[in-house]
Amino acid sequence: MDELFEITDREGIYVSYKKLEHLANGNLLGFYFYDSQRGQPFIVLERKIDRWPILHKCVLAEEIGHYFTVPRSKFILPYASYRERLYLSIDERKALTWAAKFLISLRDLKKAIHSGCETIHDIADFLYVTPEIATIRLQQGDAREYLSDWIGTRSYLS
Amino acid sequence: MTQSNFAQRLKWLRERRGWTQEELAQVLGVSRATIAGYESENKGRIPREEILIKIANTFDCTIDFLLGRTNALDQFASHDTFPLNEDEQKLISTIQKLSPDHRKQVQQFAEYLLSTEEKGDRKPVVDETQPGDLNITELAAHMENEYGPIDPDLAVGIRRVIEEVLMEYDIVKKRTR
């Protein structure tokens, strides 16, 4: 969490906590936008989100992911995080990919798997992230490579 | 067949899925630069057989197709001659069962949807953007583009939050000066 705020400080991203629960039936947890007039990136998070530390961390990481992956937008438009998403746009996927890689190192992932995590939810619980972030992380090249080796070794042993 | 044919076909297949080079690279377990190399007509690289098979499996096509053996080059210009994916086949077979009247309605609706997508892609130029002028319909169109149908109140609500945050930011900045 501190590392994330270090990034927002370093990059000069203004983070604000606002009431969002009345929007989108409470499914909107945060969004990122860039104001070209002020030359300023913003992240807005639901004001009560700190009650759920894992969600807080993952939503913030995803919004920072937008900052790094969306080309400096020439306009103000939000890139949002929803609690329950069925569809991911390419931009959302890019941001989530960034967030997943930032929040879960390959070392963490190995630790989780060696500790006996067998499902996405096990891994998410072990690493204090949302299942969505864990899923995205497992789809990344280095994780897939490691997993296929790991599964290979195990079936060889048994 | 020329190698550039493979480059064009790979790019076409990838874009058809809406994937970036990075995403395809992840699926194939290679680097993004490698994909860029495959897609570069100048470099004209052809992957080794193991990767070729992976590509064919990923896109459900034959290696003959990838290498341009099953489609003449002139047919390539028209996407219509390309095999349909599962979703497209399903869509077409559904439409074929409809009465001519209903088919026409589907056509009109699809054209309407396409026009809204095109509108959503149009972005205002930087100098013309004023925070106060943030256009609700454009905001809504963008959101809809990103997430599918949205509640119109959502765009209004988000705009209010943005204005509030901008005001707060201006005050904080004044104070710290």
Short mmCIF file of C-alpha atoms in Angstrom, two decimals:
data_model
loop_
_atom_site.label_atom_id
_atom_site.label_comp_id
_atom_site.label_asym_id
_atom_site.label_seq_id
_atom_site.Cartn_x
_atom_site.Cartn_y
_atom_site.Cartn_z
CA MET A 1 0.00 0.00 0.00
CA ASP A 2 2.79 2.41 0.96
CA GLU A 3 4.58 1.58 -2.25
CA LEU A 4 1.49 2.59 -4.19
CA PHE A 5 1.30 5.95 -2.44
CA GLU A 6 5.00 6.42 -3.06
CA ILE A 7 4.23 6.13 -6.76
CA THR A 8 1.34 8.59 -6.65
CA ASP A 9 3.54 11.05 -4.75
CA ARG A 10 6.46 10.58 -7.08
CA GLU A 11 4.33 10.91 -10.21
CA GLY A 12 2.29 13.76 -8.80
CA ILE A 13 -1.02 11.96 -9.16
CA TYR A 14 -3.71 13.64 -7.07
CA VAL A 15 -5.69 11.04 -5.12
CA SER A 16 -9.08 11.97 -3.71
CA TYR A 17 -11.66 9.97 -1.76
CA LYS A 18 -15.22 10.78 -2.78
CA LYS A 19 -18.67 9.38 -2.32
CA LEU A 20 -19.23 7.05 -5.27
CA GLU A 21 -21.58 4.54 -3.70
CA HIS A 22 -24.63 6.27 -5.14
CA LEU A 23 -23.26 5.73 -8.65
CA ALA A 24 -23.67 2.49 -10.62
CA ASN A 25 -25.42 0.80 -7.68
CA GLY A 26 -22.28 1.00 -5.60
CA ASN A 27 -20.28 -0.93 -8.16
CA LEU A 28 -18.04 1.95 -9.05
CA LEU A 29 -15.05 1.85 -6.74
CA GLY A 30 -12.67 4.23 -8.39
CA PHE A 31 -11.64 5.92 -11.58
CA TYR A 32 -8.72 7.62 -13.22
CA PHE A 33 -8.82 10.75 -15.32
CA TYR A 34 -6.38 13.21 -16.77
CA ASP A 35 -7.16 16.91 -16.89
CA SER A 36 -5.33 18.42 -19.81
CA GLN A 37 -5.97 22.01 -18.72
CA ARG A 38 -4.15 21.50 -15.44
CA GLY A 39 -1.80 18.91 -16.89
CA GLN A 40 -2.76 16.80 -13.93
CA PRO A 41 -3.62 13.12 -13.47
CA PHE A 42 -6.28 12.27 -10.88
CA ILE A 43 -7.41 9.13 -9.12
CA VAL A 44 -10.77 9.14 -7.37
CA LEU A 45 -11.58 6.34 -4.93
CA GLU A 46 -14.77 5.49 -3.06
CA ARG A 47 -14.45 7.21 0.31
CA LYS A 48 -15.26 4.08 2.33
CA ILE A 49 -12.92 1.80 0.41
CA ASP A 50 -10.34 1.73 3.21
CA ARG A 51 -12.71 -0.54 5.10
CA TRP A 52 -11.66 -3.25 2.67
CA PRO A 53 -7.87 -3.09 2.58
CA ILE A 54 -7.46 -5.68 -0.17
CA LEU A 55 -9.94 -3.96 -2.44
CA HIS A 56 -8.41 -0.60 -1.58
CA LYS A 57 -4.97 -1.79 -2.63
CA CYS A 58 -6.13 -3.48 -5.83
CA VAL A 59 -8.36 -0.64 -7.04
CA LEU A 60 -5.66 1.93 -6.36
CA ALA A 61 -3.09 -0.24 -8.17
CA GLU A 62 -5.39 -0.59 -11.15
CA GLU A 63 -5.99 3.15 -11.37
CA ILE A 64 -2.25 3.74 -11.21
CA GLY A 65 -2.04 1.15 -13.95
CA HIS A 66 -4.23 3.40 -16.09
CA TYR A 67 -1.82 6.26 -15.46
CA PHE A 68 1.03 4.17 -16.83
CA THR A 69 -0.79 2.43 -19.65
CA VAL A 70 -3.26 4.93 -21.08
CA PRO A 71 -1.55 7.32 -23.46
CA ARG A 72 -1.65 10.82 -21.92
CA SER A 73 -5.26 11.43 -22.77
CA LYS A 74 -6.05 14.68 -24.38
CA PHE A 75 -9.39 14.80 -22.63
CA ILE A 76 -11.05 14.13 -19.31
CA LEU A 77 -12.57 10.73 -19.31
CA PRO A 78 -12.74 8.25 -16.50
CA TYR A 79 -11.30 4.77 -16.66
CA ALA A 80 -13.19 3.00 -14.00
CA SER A 81 -12.94 0.02 -11.71
CA TYR A 82 -16.06 -1.94 -11.11
CA ARG A 83 -16.60 -4.46 -8.40
CA GLU A 84 -18.22 -6.95 -10.72
CA ARG A 85 -17.11 -6.76 -14.28
CA LEU A 86 -18.23 -9.00 -17.04
CA TYR A 87 -16.41 -7.26 -19.79
CA LEU A 88 -12.92 -5.82 -19.81
CA SER A 89 -11.97 -3.22 -22.35
CA ILE A 90 -8.45 -3.27 -23.75
CA ASP A 91 -7.56 -0.28 -21.58
CA GLU A 92 -8.91 -1.99 -18.46
CA ARG A 93 -6.94 -5.09 -19.26
CA LYS A 94 -3.76 -3.09 -19.70
CA ALA A 95 -4.26 -1.37 -16.35
CA LEU A 96 -5.05 -4.64 -14.60
CA THR A 97 -2.02 -6.28 -16.17
CA TRP A 98 0.13 -3.51 -14.79
CA ALA A 99 -1.50 -3.76 -11.35
CA ALA A 100 -1.20 -7.55 -11.21
CA LYS A 101 2.48 -7.47 -12.11
CA PHE A 102 3.14 -4.71 -9.59
CA LEU A 103 1.24 -6.35 -6.73
CA ILE A 104 2.40 -9.93 -7.27
CA SER A 105 6.03 -10.72 -7.99
CA LEU A 106 6.86 -14.09 -9.46
CA ARG A 107 8.53 -14.86 -6.13
CA ASP A 108 5.28 -14.19 -4.25
CA LEU A 109 3.44 -16.39 -6.67
CA LYS A 110 5.92 -19.23 -6.23
CA LYS A 111 5.60 -18.87 -2.46
CA ALA A 112 1.83 -19.11 -2.71
CA ILE A 113 1.95 -22.21 -4.87
CA HIS A 114 4.59 -23.91 -2.74
CA SER A 115 2.46 -23.19 0.32
CA GLY A 116 -0.24 -25.37 -1.12
CA CYS A 117 -2.58 -22.86 -2.75
CA GLU A 118 -4.60 -24.77 -5.27
CA THR A 119 -7.27 -22.38 -6.51
CA ILE A 120 -7.36 -18.79 -7.65
CA HIS A 121 -9.13 -17.92 -4.39
CA ASP A 122 -6.41 -19.64 -2.32
CA ILE A 123 -3.77 -17.62 -4.12
CA ALA A 124 -5.74 -14.38 -3.81
CA ASP A 125 -6.23 -14.93 -0.06
CA PHE A 126 -2.59 -15.84 0.43
CA LEU A 127 -1.32 -12.75 -1.35
CA TYR A 128 -3.97 -10.30 -0.08
CA VAL A 129 -5.27 -9.41 -3.52
CA THR A 130 -8.61 -9.78 -5.27
CA PRO A 131 -9.26 -12.99 -7.24
CA GLU A 132 -9.43 -10.85 -10.38
CA ILE A 133 -5.87 -9.60 -9.92
CA ALA A 134 -4.66 -13.12 -9.13
CA THR A 135 -6.35 -14.46 -12.28
CA ILE A 136 -4.76 -11.81 -14.48
CA ARG A 137 -1.36 -12.46 -12.91
CA LEU A 138 -1.60 -16.18 -13.61
CA GLN A 139 -2.24 -15.46 -17.27
CA GLN A 140 1.04 -13.60 -17.65
CA GLY A 141 3.90 -15.25 -19.51
CA ASP A 142 6.35 -15.81 -16.65
CA ALA A 143 3.60 -17.19 -14.39
CA ARG A 144 2.36 -19.57 -17.09
CA GLU A 145 5.86 -20.78 -17.75
CA TYR A 146 6.48 -21.37 -14.07
CA LEU A 147 3.16 -23.12 -13.60
CA SER A 148 3.61 -25.47 -16.53
CA ASP A 149 7.07 -26.41 -15.16
CA TRP A 150 5.61 -26.87 -11.68
CA ILE A 151 2.76 -29.05 -12.90
CA GLY A 152 5.24 -31.00 -15.04
CA THR A 153 7.48 -31.70 -12.06
CA ARG A 154 4.61 -32.76 -9.88
CA SER A 155 3.15 -35.23 -12.35
CA TYR A 156 6.64 -36.60 -12.88
CA LEU A 157 7.07 -37.16 -9.16
CA SER A 158 3.74 -38.80 -8.66
CA MET B 1 4.14 -17.34 -51.36
CA THR B 2 6.02 -14.33 -50.08
CA GLN B 3 6.87 -14.00 -46.42
CA SER B 4 5.11 -10.69 -46.13
CA ASN B 5 1.93 -12.63 -46.58
CA PHE B 6 2.44 -14.33 -43.25
CA ALA B 7 3.11 -10.94 -41.64
CA GLN B 8 -0.17 -9.52 -42.93
CA ARG B 9 -2.16 -12.57 -41.96
CA LEU B 10 -0.83 -12.73 -38.44
CA LYS B 11 -1.57 -9.05 -37.91
CA TRP B 12 -5.04 -9.47 -39.35
CA LEU B 13 -5.79 -12.47 -37.13
CA ARG B 14 -4.51 -10.68 -34.05
CA GLU B 15 -6.43 -7.47 -34.65
CA ARG B 16 -9.54 -9.46 -35.35
CA ARG B 17 -9.34 -10.73 -31.78
CA GLY B 18 -8.76 -7.19 -30.54
CA TRP B 19 -5.42 -8.21 -29.05
CA THR B 20 -2.34 -6.07 -28.76
CA GLN B 21 1.06 -7.46 -29.78
CA GLU B 22 1.85 -7.70 -26.08
CA GLU B 23 -1.21 -9.84 -25.44
CA LEU B 24 -0.46 -12.20 -28.31
CA ALA B 25 3.14 -12.41 -27.11
CA GLN B 26 1.90 -13.52 -23.70
CA VAL B 27 -0.33 -16.18 -25.19
CA LEU B 28 2.48 -17.56 -27.34
CA GLY B 29 5.10 -17.17 -24.64
CA VAL B 30 7.38 -14.98 -26.73
CA SER B 31 8.41 -11.34 -26.45
CA ARG B 32 6.44 -8.47 -27.95
CA ALA B 33 9.42 -7.64 -30.15
CA THR B 34 9.23 -11.12 -31.64
CA ILE B 35 5.61 -10.57 -32.62
CA ALA B 36 6.52 -7.19 -34.07
CA GLY B 37 9.20 -8.99 -36.09
CA TYR B 38 6.70 -11.53 -37.41
CA GLU B 39 4.32 -8.74 -38.37
CA SER B 40 6.95 -6.64 -40.03
CA GLU B 41 6.75 -7.13 -43.75
CA ASN B 42 10.27 -5.79 -44.14
CA LYS B 43 11.81 -8.27 -41.77
CA GLY B 44 9.65 -11.04 -43.13
CA ARG B 45 10.38 -13.42 -40.27
CA ILE B 46 8.57 -16.73 -40.14
CA PRO B 47 8.44 -18.42 -36.75
CA ARG B 48 9.80 -21.89 -36.18
CA GLU B 49 7.38 -24.77 -36.50
CA GLU B 50 6.59 -25.03 -32.80
CA ILE B 51 5.40 -21.40 -32.67
CA LEU B 52 3.60 -21.75 -36.00
CA ILE B 53 1.56 -24.59 -34.54
CA LYS B 54 0.82 -22.49 -31.46
CA ILE B 55 -0.38 -19.63 -33.65
CA ALA B 56 -2.57 -21.95 -35.70
CA ASN B 57 -4.07 -23.40 -32.50
CA THR B 58 -4.59 -19.97 -30.98
CA PHE B 59 -6.45 -18.63 -33.98
CA ASP B 60 -8.07 -21.90 -35.02
CA CYS B 61 -6.63 -21.81 -38.49
CA THR B 62 -4.43 -24.04 -40.59
CA ILE B 63 -0.73 -23.47 -41.13
CA ASP B 64 -1.52 -23.50 -44.85
CA PHE B 65 -3.67 -20.47 -44.25
CA LEU B 66 -0.99 -18.72 -42.21
CA LEU B 67 1.56 -19.25 -44.93
CA GLY B 68 -0.84 -18.18 -47.63
CA ARG B 69 -1.18 -21.51 -49.36
CA THR B 70 -4.95 -21.80 -49.13
CA ASN B 71 -5.89 -18.24 -50.04
CA ALA B 72 -4.74 -16.41 -53.10
CA LEU B 73 -3.19 -13.05 -52.38
CA ASP B 74 -5.94 -11.09 -54.13
CA GLN B 75 -8.57 -12.66 -51.90
CA PHE B 76 -6.71 -11.34 -48.91
CA ALA B 77 -7.87 -7.83 -49.70
CA SER B 78 -11.42 -8.86 -48.87
CA HIS B 79 -12.08 -10.04 -45.35
CA ASP B 80 -15.26 -11.66 -46.57
CA THR B 81 -13.35 -14.56 -47.98
CA PHE B 82 -11.82 -15.34 -44.61
CA PRO B 83 -13.21 -18.10 -42.44
CA LEU B 84 -15.71 -16.89 -39.85
CA ASN B 85 -15.08 -17.46 -36.21
CA GLU B 86 -17.60 -19.24 -34.01
CA ASP B 87 -19.38 -16.06 -32.87
CA GLU B 88 -19.68 -14.78 -36.43
CA GLN B 89 -21.03 -18.10 -37.68
CA LYS B 90 -23.61 -18.13 -34.90
CA LEU B 91 -24.62 -14.56 -35.68
CA ILE B 92 -25.06 -15.27 -39.37
CA SER B 93 -26.98 -18.51 -38.90
CA THR B 94 -29.36 -16.71 -36.51
CA ILE B 95 -29.91 -13.89 -38.97
CA GLN B 96 -30.53 -16.37 -41.79
CA LYS B 97 -33.47 -17.82 -39.86
CA LEU B 98 -35.18 -14.42 -39.58
CA SER B 99 -37.90 -13.12 -41.87
CA PRO B 100 -36.72 -10.55 -44.47
CA ASP B 101 -38.40 -7.79 -42.45
CA HIS B 102 -36.60 -8.68 -39.28
CA ARG B 103 -33.33 -9.07 -41.14
CA LYS B 104 -33.66 -5.51 -42.30
CA GLN B 105 -34.24 -4.38 -38.71
CA VAL B 106 -31.13 -6.20 -37.55
CA GLN B 107 -29.18 -4.52 -40.33
CA GLN B 108 -30.46 -1.08 -39.32
CA PHE B 109 -29.74 -1.69 -35.66
CA ALA B 110 -26.23 -2.90 -36.42
CA GLU B 111 -25.60 0.21 -38.49
CA TYR B 112 -26.89 2.36 -35.65
CA LEU B 113 -24.59 0.61 -33.16
CA LEU B 114 -21.67 1.07 -35.51
CA SER B 115 -22.39 4.78 -35.82
CA THR B 116 -22.43 5.19 -32.02
CA GLU B 117 -19.12 3.34 -31.78
CA GLU B 118 -17.60 5.62 -34.34
CA LYS B 119 -18.88 8.64 -32.43
CA GLY B 120 -17.44 7.29 -29.19
CA ASP B 121 -14.01 7.00 -30.79
CA ARG B 122 -13.92 10.60 -31.77
CA LYS B 123 -12.02 12.53 -29.16
CA PRO B 124 -11.94 16.29 -28.71
CA VAL B 125 -8.66 18.09 -29.39
CA VAL B 126 -6.68 19.09 -26.33
CA ASP B 127 -6.94 22.86 -26.59
CA GLU B 128 -10.68 22.77 -26.92
CA THR B 129 -11.19 20.80 -23.73
CA GLN B 130 -12.49 22.84 -20.85
CA PRO B 131 -13.26 20.97 -17.66
CA GLY B 132 -16.53 22.82 -17.29
CA ASP B 133 -17.48 21.86 -20.82
CA LEU B 134 -17.05 18.17 -20.24
CA ASN B 135 -19.75 16.87 -22.47
CA ILE B 136 -22.15 14.44 -20.84
CA THR B 137 -23.06 12.67 -24.05
CA GLU B 138 -19.43 12.21 -24.89
CA LEU B 139 -18.68 10.96 -21.41
CA ALA B 140 -21.61 8.56 -21.67
CA ALA B 141 -20.54 7.45 -25.14
CA HIS B 142 -17.05 6.74 -23.88
CA MET B 143 -18.33 4.81 -20.88
CA GLU B 144 -20.67 2.86 -23.09
CA ASN B 145 -17.85 2.10 -25.46
CA GLU B 146 -15.78 0.80 -22.59
CA TYR B 147 -18.34 -1.05 -20.54
CA GLY B 148 -21.45 -1.57 -22.64
CA PRO B 149 -24.83 0.03 -21.94
CA ILE B 150 -24.69 2.33 -18.93
CA ASP B 151 -27.17 4.21 -16.81
CA PRO B 152 -27.35 7.79 -18.20
CA ASP B 153 -27.32 9.12 -14.63
CA LEU B 154 -23.90 7.56 -14.17
CA ALA B 155 -22.27 9.95 -16.63
CA VAL B 156 -23.93 12.90 -14.90
CA GLY B 157 -22.86 11.60 -11.48
CA ILE B 158 -19.27 11.05 -12.59
CA ARG B 159 -19.11 14.50 -14.07
CA ARG B 160 -20.21 15.98 -10.74
CA VAL B 161 -17.53 14.03 -8.90
CA ILE B 162 -14.90 15.19 -11.41
CA GLU B 163 -15.91 18.82 -10.94
CA GLU B 164 -15.78 18.41 -7.17
CA VAL B 165 -12.31 16.88 -7.34
CA LEU B 166 -11.03 19.61 -9.66
CA MET B 167 -12.34 22.29 -7.29
CA GLU B 168 -10.74 20.59 -4.31
CA TYR B 169 -7.47 20.31 -6.23
CA ASP B 170 -7.48 24.00 -7.13
CA ILE B 171 -8.08 24.98 -3.49
CA VAL B 172 -5.35 22.67 -2.19
CA LYS B 173 -2.93 24.00 -4.77
CA LYS B 174 -3.69 27.63 -3.90
CA ARG B 175 -3.11 26.90 -0.22
CA THR B 176 0.24 25.22 -0.79
CA ARG B 177 1.55 28.05 -2.93
#
